[in-house]
């Protein structure tokens, strides 16, 4: 836990910046992404605004009708999530290379543990600078980076100077960095906690840091302890690699190469029975089934079939797999391996993503 060096990266005005990149005419203009303003009568909220739009006072989550009043001359666009996701994927792939451990948070944020890549904070600053430049050169988007001894400080630091900022907070400067910041900057302190703290006479993180812990616990329970630790710059949480499940399946290498189609078919049934529970347990549906087959001479083939609809039907996976594999069973060669996989996944009603630790 000692001497960690953590980076936090956050893209600047992300949705709006991507739109400005795609359409250079929008550069330098107030671009507001969100609900349809309908000439000021629109319902719904602002997702984000370009920095030009922010000069009019427009902020994320503000009613779109209010944004319209503040800046009727702005360019109002509905979000194009597919476009932002594509940009995000490419940027994350760039950032990942700079880290020992990488944790994406949301669409435009990531934590990087760079402990073994650099020896000290000065080297970390240079690495962060190179990284920012690579994102700008390759993806034509700017990000802000914070460097600190833990995730909390790195996150607050990336937010400190924006856009295209780089803020380094060395361990010896943590206290002074935090001191003047409003308590609302601490992740988890929302408007309600802010009011409660204000009643105690606490407005800044510095005031919270020296406040009586017992009173905080009485008021907030366990969260009071954590809040006090945060205010003192303590955060031992680690950067956790997460991966998104893109497909689910199984494959099997036979002890002895197989020539009998019947054995292949029962193996397919077994493989499907083996992983099908993962789909139902996690409320996952699929659209595509693919098979893999490897002959005794290691020649390998895959084939896939996509359905018109999402399903989690077990029998369907079995039927399609057998249909796909059939033509490979006509060969005289014996089979060394078979595999079945489903992809094109849709996660439950709530669109949750499956994450796991490496
Ligand atoms: P943020 O990183 O919070 O905001 P931002 O990237 O637009 O601006 P900043 O320069 O301050 O980082 O969020 C990333 C994207 O998430 C943002 O571009 C749009 C979306 N978003 C919403 O849709 N609604 C919201 O309330 C917020 C905060 C963000
Ligand atoms: Mg951002």
PDB file of N, CA and C in Angstrom, residues 125-178:
ATOM      1  N   UNK A 125       4.442  12.447 -13.881  1.00  0.00           N
ATOM      2  CA  UNK A 125       3.934  13.649 -14.559  1.00  0.00           C
ATOM      3  C   UNK A 125       4.297  13.605 -16.037  1.00  0.00           C
ATOM      4  N   UNK A 126       5.520  13.167 -16.324  1.00  0.00           N
ATOM      5  CA  UNK A 126       5.934  13.084 -17.738  1.00  0.00           C
ATOM      6  C   UNK A 126       5.149  12.006 -18.478  1.00  0.00           C
ATOM      7  N   UNK A 127       4.921  10.890 -17.791  1.00  0.00           N
ATOM      8  CA  UNK A 127       4.123   9.822 -18.405  1.00  0.00           C
ATOM      9  C   UNK A 127       2.695  10.313 -18.687  1.00  0.00           C
ATOM     10  N   UNK A 128       2.135  11.032 -17.726  1.00  0.00           N
ATOM     11  CA  UNK A 128       0.768  11.550 -17.902  1.00  0.00           C
ATOM     12  C   UNK A 128       0.717  12.504 -19.091  1.00  0.00           C
ATOM     13  N   UNK A 129       1.743  13.300 -19.215  1.00  0.00           N
ATOM     14  CA  UNK A 129       1.799  14.264 -20.303  1.00  0.00           C
ATOM     15  C   UNK A 129       1.869  13.560 -21.664  1.00  0.00           C
ATOM     16  N   UNK A 130       2.702  12.543 -21.749  1.00  0.00           N
ATOM     17  CA  UNK A 130       2.798  11.756 -23.002  1.00  0.00           C
ATOM     18  C   UNK A 130       1.453  11.123 -23.332  1.00  0.00           C
ATOM     19  N   UNK A 131       0.817  10.608 -22.313  1.00  0.00           N
ATOM     20  CA  UNK A 131      -0.461   9.933 -22.497  1.00  0.00           C
ATOM     21  C   UNK A 131      -1.521  10.904 -23.028  1.00  0.00           C
ATOM     22  N   UNK A 132      -1.575  12.086 -22.425  1.00  0.00           N
ATOM     23  CA  UNK A 132      -2.536  13.099 -22.883  1.00  0.00           C
ATOM     24  C   UNK A 132      -2.303  13.451 -24.343  1.00  0.00           C
ATOM     25  N   UNK A 133      -1.003  13.578 -24.681  1.00  0.00           N
ATOM     26  CA  UNK A 133      -0.677  13.939 -26.062  1.00  0.00           C
ATOM     27  C   UNK A 133      -1.043  12.837 -27.032  1.00  0.00           C
ATOM     28  N   UNK A 134      -0.845  11.584 -26.620  1.00  0.00           N
ATOM     29  CA  UNK A 134      -1.193  10.481 -27.517  1.00  0.00           C
ATOM     30  C   UNK A 134      -2.709  10.448 -27.765  1.00  0.00           C
ATOM     31  N   UNK A 135      -3.481  10.680 -26.729  1.00  0.00           N
ATOM     32  CA  UNK A 135      -4.943  10.710 -26.888  1.00  0.00           C
ATOM     33  C   UNK A 135      -5.333  11.848 -27.835  1.00  0.00           C
ATOM     34  N   UNK A 136      -4.696  12.986 -27.658  1.00  0.00           N
ATOM     35  CA  UNK A 136      -5.024  14.136 -28.513  1.00  0.00           C
ATOM     36  C   UNK A 136      -4.612  13.876 -29.971  1.00  0.00           C
ATOM     37  N   UNK A 137      -3.407  13.356 -30.147  1.00  0.00           N
ATOM     38  CA  UNK A 137      -2.934  13.101 -31.517  1.00  0.00           C
ATOM     39  C   UNK A 137      -3.785  12.054 -32.219  1.00  0.00           C
ATOM     40  N   UNK A 138      -4.062  10.967 -31.534  1.00  0.00           N
ATOM     41  CA  UNK A 138      -4.738   9.848 -32.193  1.00  0.00           C
ATOM     42  C   UNK A 138      -6.245   9.997 -32.223  1.00  0.00           C
ATOM     43  N   UNK A 139      -6.827  10.539 -31.175  1.00  0.00           N
ATOM     44  CA  UNK A 139      -8.293  10.586 -31.086  1.00  0.00           C
ATOM     45  C   UNK A 139      -8.867  11.990 -31.151  1.00  0.00           C
ATOM     46  N   UNK A 140      -7.978  12.990 -31.221  1.00  0.00           N
ATOM     47  CA  UNK A 140      -8.421  14.395 -31.342  1.00  0.00           C
ATOM     48  C   UNK A 140      -9.382  14.799 -30.223  1.00  0.00           C
ATOM     49  N   UNK A 141      -9.084  14.310 -29.028  1.00  0.00           N
ATOM     50  CA  UNK A 141      -9.898  14.681 -27.870  1.00  0.00           C
ATOM     51  C   UNK A 141      -8.960  15.006 -26.710  1.00  0.00           C
ATOM     52  N   UNK A 142      -9.392  15.936 -25.866  1.00  0.00           N
ATOM     53  CA  UNK A 142      -8.541  16.281 -24.728  1.00  0.00           C
ATOM     54  C   UNK A 142      -9.073  15.637 -23.454  1.00  0.00           C
ATOM     55  N   UNK A 143      -8.127  15.326 -22.565  1.00  0.00           N
ATOM     56  CA  UNK A 143      -8.511  14.809 -21.262  1.00  0.00           C
ATOM     57  C   UNK A 143      -7.729  15.545 -20.187  1.00  0.00           C
ATOM     58  N   UNK A 144      -8.218  15.434 -18.975  1.00  0.00           N
ATOM     59  CA  UNK A 144      -7.510  15.999 -17.839  1.00  0.00           C
ATOM     60  C   UNK A 144      -7.054  14.859 -16.947  1.00  0.00           C
ATOM     61  N   UNK A 145      -5.861  15.033 -16.371  1.00  0.00           N
ATOM     62  CA  UNK A 145      -5.270  13.951 -15.601  1.00  0.00           C
ATOM     63  C   UNK A 145      -4.870  14.449 -14.218  1.00  0.00           C
ATOM     64  N   UNK A 146      -5.137  13.597 -13.226  1.00  0.00           N
ATOM     65  CA  UNK A 146      -4.675  13.863 -11.868  1.00  0.00           C
ATOM     66  C   UNK A 146      -3.738  12.760 -11.441  1.00  0.00           C
ATOM     67  N   UNK A 147      -2.664  13.145 -10.744  1.00  0.00           N
ATOM     68  CA  UNK A 147      -1.712  12.158 -10.247  1.00  0.00           C
ATOM     69  C   UNK A 147      -1.642  12.304  -8.734  1.00  0.00           C
ATOM     70  N   UNK A 148      -1.817  11.188  -8.039  1.00  0.00           N
ATOM     71  CA  UNK A 148      -1.793  11.250  -6.583  1.00  0.00           C
ATOM     72  C   UNK A 148      -1.385   9.928  -5.978  1.00  0.00           C
ATOM     73  N   UNK A 149      -1.263   9.899  -4.638  1.00  0.00           N
ATOM     74  CA  UNK A 149      -0.836   8.656  -3.975  1.00  0.00           C
ATOM     75  C   UNK A 149      -1.974   7.652  -3.809  1.00  0.00           C
ATOM     76  N   UNK A 150      -3.203   8.040  -4.132  1.00  0.00           N
ATOM     77  CA  UNK A 150      -4.310   7.075  -4.097  1.00  0.00           C
ATOM     78  C   UNK A 150      -5.408   7.526  -5.053  1.00  0.00           C
ATOM     79  N   UNK A 151      -6.445   6.689  -5.170  1.00  0.00           N
ATOM     80  CA  UNK A 151      -7.504   6.966  -6.154  1.00  0.00           C
ATOM     81  C   UNK A 151      -8.260   8.248  -5.826  1.00  0.00           C
ATOM     82  N   UNK A 152      -8.539   8.459  -4.556  1.00  0.00           N
ATOM     83  CA  UNK A 152      -9.297   9.651  -4.157  1.00  0.00           C
ATOM     84  C   UNK A 152      -8.567  10.923  -4.580  1.00  0.00           C
ATOM     85  N   UNK A 153      -7.292  10.991  -4.241  1.00  0.00           N
ATOM     86  CA  UNK A 153      -6.520  12.209  -4.552  1.00  0.00           C
ATOM     87  C   UNK A 153      -6.378  12.365  -6.067  1.00  0.00           C
ATOM     88  N   UNK A 154      -6.133  11.250  -6.764  1.00  0.00           N
ATOM     89  CA  UNK A 154      -5.985  11.326  -8.228  1.00  0.00           C
ATOM     90  C   UNK A 154      -7.266  11.862  -8.856  1.00  0.00           C
ATOM     91  N   UNK A 155      -8.401  11.396  -8.346  1.00  0.00           N
ATOM     92  CA  UNK A 155      -9.680  11.843  -8.922  1.00  0.00           C
ATOM     93  C   UNK A 155      -9.925  13.329  -8.663  1.00  0.00           C
ATOM     94  N   UNK A 156      -9.682  13.749  -7.443  1.00  0.00           N
ATOM     95  CA  UNK A 156      -9.868  15.168  -7.134  1.00  0.00           C
ATOM     96  C   UNK A 156      -8.887  16.022  -7.944  1.00  0.00           C
ATOM     97  N   UNK A 157      -7.702  15.472  -8.167  1.00  0.00           N
ATOM     98  CA  UNK A 157      -6.673  16.230  -8.910  1.00  0.00           C
ATOM     99  C   UNK A 157      -7.054  16.378 -10.389  1.00  0.00           C
ATOM    100  N   UNK A 158      -7.662  15.335 -10.978  1.00  0.00           N
ATOM    101  CA  UNK A 158      -8.022  15.444 -12.405  1.00  0.00           C
ATOM    102  C   UNK A 158      -9.115  16.485 -12.599  1.00  0.00           C
ATOM    103  N   UNK A 159      -9.897  16.685 -11.559  1.00  0.00           N
ATOM    104  CA  UNK A 159     -11.014  17.631 -11.609  1.00  0.00           C
ATOM    105  C   UNK A 159     -10.544  19.062 -11.318  1.00  0.00           C
ATOM    106  N   UNK A 160      -9.325  19.178 -10.821  1.00  0.00           N
ATOM    107  CA  UNK A 160      -8.841  20.457 -10.293  1.00  0.00           C
ATOM    108  C   UNK A 160      -8.586  21.488 -11.382  1.00  0.00           C
ATOM    109  N   UNK A 161      -8.015  21.010 -12.484  1.00  0.00           N
ATOM    110  CA  UNK A 161      -7.743  21.889 -13.630  1.00  0.00           C
ATOM    111  C   UNK A 161      -8.318  21.248 -14.871  1.00  0.00           C
ATOM    112  N   UNK A 162      -9.241  21.890 -15.494  1.00  0.00           N
ATOM    113  CA  UNK A 162      -9.913  21.357 -16.671  1.00  0.00           C
ATOM    114  C   UNK A 162     -10.238  22.511 -17.588  1.00  0.00           C
ATOM    115  N   UNK A 163     -10.287  22.398 -18.871  1.00  0.00           N
ATOM    116  CA  UNK A 163      -9.917  21.204 -19.648  1.00  0.00           C
ATOM    117  C   UNK A 163      -8.399  21.108 -19.901  1.00  0.00           C
ATOM    118  N   UNK A 164      -7.980  19.951 -20.374  1.00  0.00           N
ATOM    119  CA  UNK A 164      -6.604  19.626 -20.731  1.00  0.00           C
ATOM    120  C   UNK A 164      -5.635  19.915 -19.590  1.00  0.00           C
ATOM    121  N   UNK A 165      -6.104  19.678 -18.360  1.00  0.00           N
ATOM    122  CA  UNK A 165      -5.260  19.947 -17.198  1.00  0.00           C
ATOM    123  C   UNK A 165      -4.420  18.751 -16.794  1.00  0.00           C
ATOM    124  N   UNK A 166      -3.386  19.046 -16.037  1.00  0.00           N
ATOM    125  CA  UNK A 166      -2.583  17.991 -15.419  1.00  0.00           C
ATOM    126  C   UNK A 166      -2.212  18.484 -14.032  1.00  0.00           C
ATOM    127  N   UNK A 167      -2.669  17.781 -13.013  1.00  0.00           N
ATOM    128  CA  UNK A 167      -2.411  18.219 -11.647  1.00  0.00           C
ATOM    129  C   UNK A 167      -1.734  17.093 -10.869  1.00  0.00           C
ATOM    130  N   UNK A 168      -0.594  17.420 -10.314  1.00  0.00           N
ATOM    131  CA  UNK A 168       0.173  16.431  -9.556  1.00  0.00           C
ATOM    132  C   UNK A 168       0.047  16.771  -8.074  1.00  0.00           C
ATOM    133  N   UNK A 169      -0.367  15.802  -7.289  1.00  0.00           N
ATOM    134  CA  UNK A 169      -0.411  16.016  -5.836  1.00  0.00           C
ATOM    135  C   UNK A 169       0.494  14.980  -5.179  1.00  0.00           C
ATOM    136  N   UNK A 170       1.677  15.445  -4.770  1.00  0.00           N
ATOM    137  CA  UNK A 170       2.617  14.535  -4.112  1.00  0.00           C
ATOM    138  C   UNK A 170       2.135  14.270  -2.690  1.00  0.00           C
ATOM    139  N   UNK A 171       2.544  13.136  -2.108  1.00  0.00           N
ATOM    140  CA  UNK A 171       2.045  12.784  -0.761  1.00  0.00           C
ATOM    141  C   UNK A 171       2.203  13.933   0.243  1.00  0.00           C
ATOM    142  N   UNK A 172       3.326  14.636   0.172  1.00  0.00           N
ATOM    143  CA  UNK A 172       3.556  15.702   1.171  1.00  0.00           C
ATOM    144  C   UNK A 172       2.645  16.918   0.949  1.00  0.00           C
ATOM    145  N   UNK A 173       1.978  16.965  -0.211  1.00  0.00           N
ATOM    146  CA  UNK A 173       1.097  18.118  -0.482  1.00  0.00           C
ATOM    147  C   UNK A 173      -0.391  17.803  -0.338  1.00  0.00           C
ATOM    148  N   UNK A 174      -0.693  16.542   0.011  1.00  0.00           N
ATOM    149  CA  UNK A 174      -2.092  16.107   0.054  1.00  0.00           C
ATOM    150  C   UNK A 174      -2.932  16.989   0.978  1.00  0.00           C
ATOM    151  N   UNK A 175      -2.435  17.216   2.181  1.00  0.00           N
ATOM    152  CA  UNK A 175      -3.219  17.985   3.169  1.00  0.00           C
ATOM    153  C   UNK A 175      -3.547  19.380   2.655  1.00  0.00           C
ATOM    154  N   UNK A 176      -2.538  20.057   2.123  1.00  0.00           N
ATOM    155  CA  UNK A 176      -2.757  21.434   1.641  1.00  0.00           C
ATOM    156  C   UNK A 176      -3.662  21.478   0.418  1.00  0.00           C
ATOM    157  N   UNK A 177      -3.560  20.418  -0.409  1.00  0.00           N
ATOM    158  CA  UNK A 177      -4.411  20.347  -1.595  1.00  0.00           C
ATOM    159  C   UNK A 177      -5.884  20.227  -1.175  1.00  0.00           C
ATOM    160  N   UNK A 178      -6.140  19.366  -0.215  1.00  0.00           N
ATOM    161  CA  UNK A 178      -7.525  19.097   0.182  1.00  0.00           C
ATOM    162  C   UNK A 178      -8.167  20.234   0.969  1.00  0.00           C
TER     163      UNK A 178
END
